[in-house]
GROMACS .gro file of C-alpha atoms in nm:
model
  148
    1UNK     CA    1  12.005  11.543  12.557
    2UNK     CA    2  11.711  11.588  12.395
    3UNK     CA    3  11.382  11.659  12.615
    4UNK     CA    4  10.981  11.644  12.533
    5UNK     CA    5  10.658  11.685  12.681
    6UNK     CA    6  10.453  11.492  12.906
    7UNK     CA    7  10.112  11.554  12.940
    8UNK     CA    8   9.986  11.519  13.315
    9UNK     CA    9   9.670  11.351  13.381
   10UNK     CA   10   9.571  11.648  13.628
   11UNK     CA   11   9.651  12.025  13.618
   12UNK     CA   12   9.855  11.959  13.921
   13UNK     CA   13  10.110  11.779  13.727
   14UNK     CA   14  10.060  11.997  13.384
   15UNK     CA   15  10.293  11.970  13.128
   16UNK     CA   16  10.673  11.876  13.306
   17UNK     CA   17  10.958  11.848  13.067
   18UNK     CA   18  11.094  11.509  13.032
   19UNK     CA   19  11.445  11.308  12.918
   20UNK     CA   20  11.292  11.140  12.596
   21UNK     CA   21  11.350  10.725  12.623
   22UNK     CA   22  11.657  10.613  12.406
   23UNK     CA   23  11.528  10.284  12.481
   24UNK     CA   24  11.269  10.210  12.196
   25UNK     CA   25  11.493  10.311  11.925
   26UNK     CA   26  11.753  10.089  12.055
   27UNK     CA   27  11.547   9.785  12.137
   28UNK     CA   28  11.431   9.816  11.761
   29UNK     CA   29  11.751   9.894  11.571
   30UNK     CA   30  11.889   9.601  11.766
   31UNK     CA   31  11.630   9.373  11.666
   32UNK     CA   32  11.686   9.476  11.244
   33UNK     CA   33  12.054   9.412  11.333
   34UNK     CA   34  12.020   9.065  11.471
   35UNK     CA   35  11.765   8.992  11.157
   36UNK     CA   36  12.067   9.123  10.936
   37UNK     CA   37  12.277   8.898  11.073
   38UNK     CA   38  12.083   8.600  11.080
   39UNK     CA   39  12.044   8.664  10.740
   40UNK     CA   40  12.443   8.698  10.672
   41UNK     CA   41  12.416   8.350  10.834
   42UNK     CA   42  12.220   8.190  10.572
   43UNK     CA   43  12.383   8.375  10.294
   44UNK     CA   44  12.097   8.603  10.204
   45UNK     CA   45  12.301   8.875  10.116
   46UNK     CA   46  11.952   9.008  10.038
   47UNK     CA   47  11.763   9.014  10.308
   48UNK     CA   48  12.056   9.142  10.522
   49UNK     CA   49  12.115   9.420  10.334
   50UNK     CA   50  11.724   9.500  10.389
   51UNK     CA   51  11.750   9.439  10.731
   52UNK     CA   52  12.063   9.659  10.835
   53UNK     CA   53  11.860   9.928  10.596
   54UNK     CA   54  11.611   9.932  10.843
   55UNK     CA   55  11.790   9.990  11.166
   56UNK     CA   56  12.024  10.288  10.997
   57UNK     CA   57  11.721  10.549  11.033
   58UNK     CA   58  11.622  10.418  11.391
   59UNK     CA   59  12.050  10.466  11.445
   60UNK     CA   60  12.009  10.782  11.333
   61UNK     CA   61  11.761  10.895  11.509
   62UNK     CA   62  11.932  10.778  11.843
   63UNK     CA   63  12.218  10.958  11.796
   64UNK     CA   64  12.015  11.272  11.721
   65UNK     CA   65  11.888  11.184  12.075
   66UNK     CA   66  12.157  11.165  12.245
   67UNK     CA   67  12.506  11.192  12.023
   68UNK     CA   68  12.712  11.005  12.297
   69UNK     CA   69  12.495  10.681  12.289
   70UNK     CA   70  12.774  10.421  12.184
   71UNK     CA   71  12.537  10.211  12.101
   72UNK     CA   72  12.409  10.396  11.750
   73UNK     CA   73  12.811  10.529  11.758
   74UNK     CA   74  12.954  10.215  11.685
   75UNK     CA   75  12.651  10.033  11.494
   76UNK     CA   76  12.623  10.321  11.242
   77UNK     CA   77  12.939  10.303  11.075
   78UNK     CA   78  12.956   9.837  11.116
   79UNK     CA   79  12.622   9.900  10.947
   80UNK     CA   80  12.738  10.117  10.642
   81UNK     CA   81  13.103   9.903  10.631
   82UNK     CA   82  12.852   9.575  10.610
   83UNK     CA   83  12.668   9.676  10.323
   84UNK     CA   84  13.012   9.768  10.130
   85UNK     CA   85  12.951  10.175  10.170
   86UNK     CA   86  13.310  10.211  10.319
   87UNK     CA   87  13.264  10.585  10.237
   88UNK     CA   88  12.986  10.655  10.388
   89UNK     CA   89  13.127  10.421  10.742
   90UNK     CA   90  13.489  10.607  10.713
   91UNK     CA   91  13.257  10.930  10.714
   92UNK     CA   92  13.071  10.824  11.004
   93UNK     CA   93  13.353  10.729  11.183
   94UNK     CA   94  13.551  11.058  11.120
   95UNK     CA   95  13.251  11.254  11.259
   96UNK     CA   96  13.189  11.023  11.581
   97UNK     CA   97  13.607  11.073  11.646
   98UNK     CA   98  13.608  11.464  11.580
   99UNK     CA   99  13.285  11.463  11.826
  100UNK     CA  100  13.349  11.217  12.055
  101UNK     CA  101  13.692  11.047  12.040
  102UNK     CA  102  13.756  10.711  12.200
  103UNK     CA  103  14.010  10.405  12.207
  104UNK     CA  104  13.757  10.170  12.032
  105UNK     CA  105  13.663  10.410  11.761
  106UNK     CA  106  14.024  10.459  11.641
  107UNK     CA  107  14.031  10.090  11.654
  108UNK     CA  108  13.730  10.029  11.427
  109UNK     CA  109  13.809  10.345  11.214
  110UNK     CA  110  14.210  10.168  11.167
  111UNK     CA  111  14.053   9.842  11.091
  112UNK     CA  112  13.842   9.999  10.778
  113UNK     CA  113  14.088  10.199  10.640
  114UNK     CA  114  14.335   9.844  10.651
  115UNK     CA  115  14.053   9.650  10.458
  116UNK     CA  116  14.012  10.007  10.219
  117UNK     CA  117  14.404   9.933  10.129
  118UNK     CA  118  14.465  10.281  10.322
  119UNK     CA  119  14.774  10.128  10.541
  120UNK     CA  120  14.939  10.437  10.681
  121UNK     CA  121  14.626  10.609  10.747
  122UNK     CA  122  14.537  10.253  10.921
  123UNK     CA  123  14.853  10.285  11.133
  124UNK     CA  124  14.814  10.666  11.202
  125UNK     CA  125  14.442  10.563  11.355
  126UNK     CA  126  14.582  10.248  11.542
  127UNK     CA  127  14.858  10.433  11.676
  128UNK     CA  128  14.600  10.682  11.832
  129UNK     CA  129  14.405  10.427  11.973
  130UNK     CA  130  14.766  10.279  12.136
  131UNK     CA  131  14.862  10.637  12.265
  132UNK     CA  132  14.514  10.659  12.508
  133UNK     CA  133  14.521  10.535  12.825
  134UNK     CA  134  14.376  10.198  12.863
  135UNK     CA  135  14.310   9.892  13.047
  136UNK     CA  136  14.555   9.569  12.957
  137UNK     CA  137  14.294   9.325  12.861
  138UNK     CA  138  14.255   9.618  12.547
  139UNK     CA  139  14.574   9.577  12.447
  140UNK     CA  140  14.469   9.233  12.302
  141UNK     CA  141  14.216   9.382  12.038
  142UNK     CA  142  14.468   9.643  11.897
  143UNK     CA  143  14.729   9.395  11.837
  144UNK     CA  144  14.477   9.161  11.680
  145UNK     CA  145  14.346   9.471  11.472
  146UNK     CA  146  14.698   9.566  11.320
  147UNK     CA  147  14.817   9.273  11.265
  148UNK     CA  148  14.535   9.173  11.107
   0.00000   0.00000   0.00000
């Protein structure tokens, strides 16, 4: 976790180090992402595209913060699969699983490799995401994902 500096009003307090707020970053990257997808809505391929551009620095810049926010984890690589970078997302999503493994991130990772035409790379991720331990109500998403 990244720390800072706050500056005390009074020598008493001095300089103390302090957890540096995720918040902001998220609150703003959330807000390009919702803009992005409004524009998807109206078909302004345009506009979304400048809006998701927008929120990946912002994304980045919360994971340098704190790398197991999955938050920027899972919006990085849905923002670089949006704009048709499937390289860059299947990147991003190989990092995030060598780091920081999870159910869900197999399951997003197996869902772009299916639409990439990668099928038994797809399965190989899915099955990963079936062999961790989870709750029944996630069993729903995986079948939906590789069937899908």
């Amino acid at each position: 976790e990244l720390y800072g500096w706050r500056i005390g009003v009074s020598e008493a307090e001095g300089q103390q180090p302090v957890s540096v707020s995720t918040m902001p970053y998220q609150v703003v990257a959330n807000d390009y992402l919702m803009k992005g997808n409004m524009a998807f809505a109206k078909g302004d391929k345009k506009e979304m595209a400048a809006e998701y551009e927008k929120s990946i620095p912002l994304l980045m810049t919360l994971q340098q913060i704190d790398p197991t926010d999955e938050f920027a984890s899972e919006k990085i690589p849905e923002v670089y699969s949006r704009l048709d970078r499937s390289d860059k997302a299947r990147a991003e999503y190989e990092r995030i699983i060598a780091e920081h493994p999870s159910r869900q991130m197999y399951i997003n990772y197996g869902t772009l490799l299916m639409k990439m035409g990668e099928y038994q790379a797809s399965v190989a991720a899915l099955e990963k995401a079936l062999a961790a331990r989870f709750a029944p109500e996630s069993c729903d998403g995986i079948a939906i994902a590789a069937s899908g």
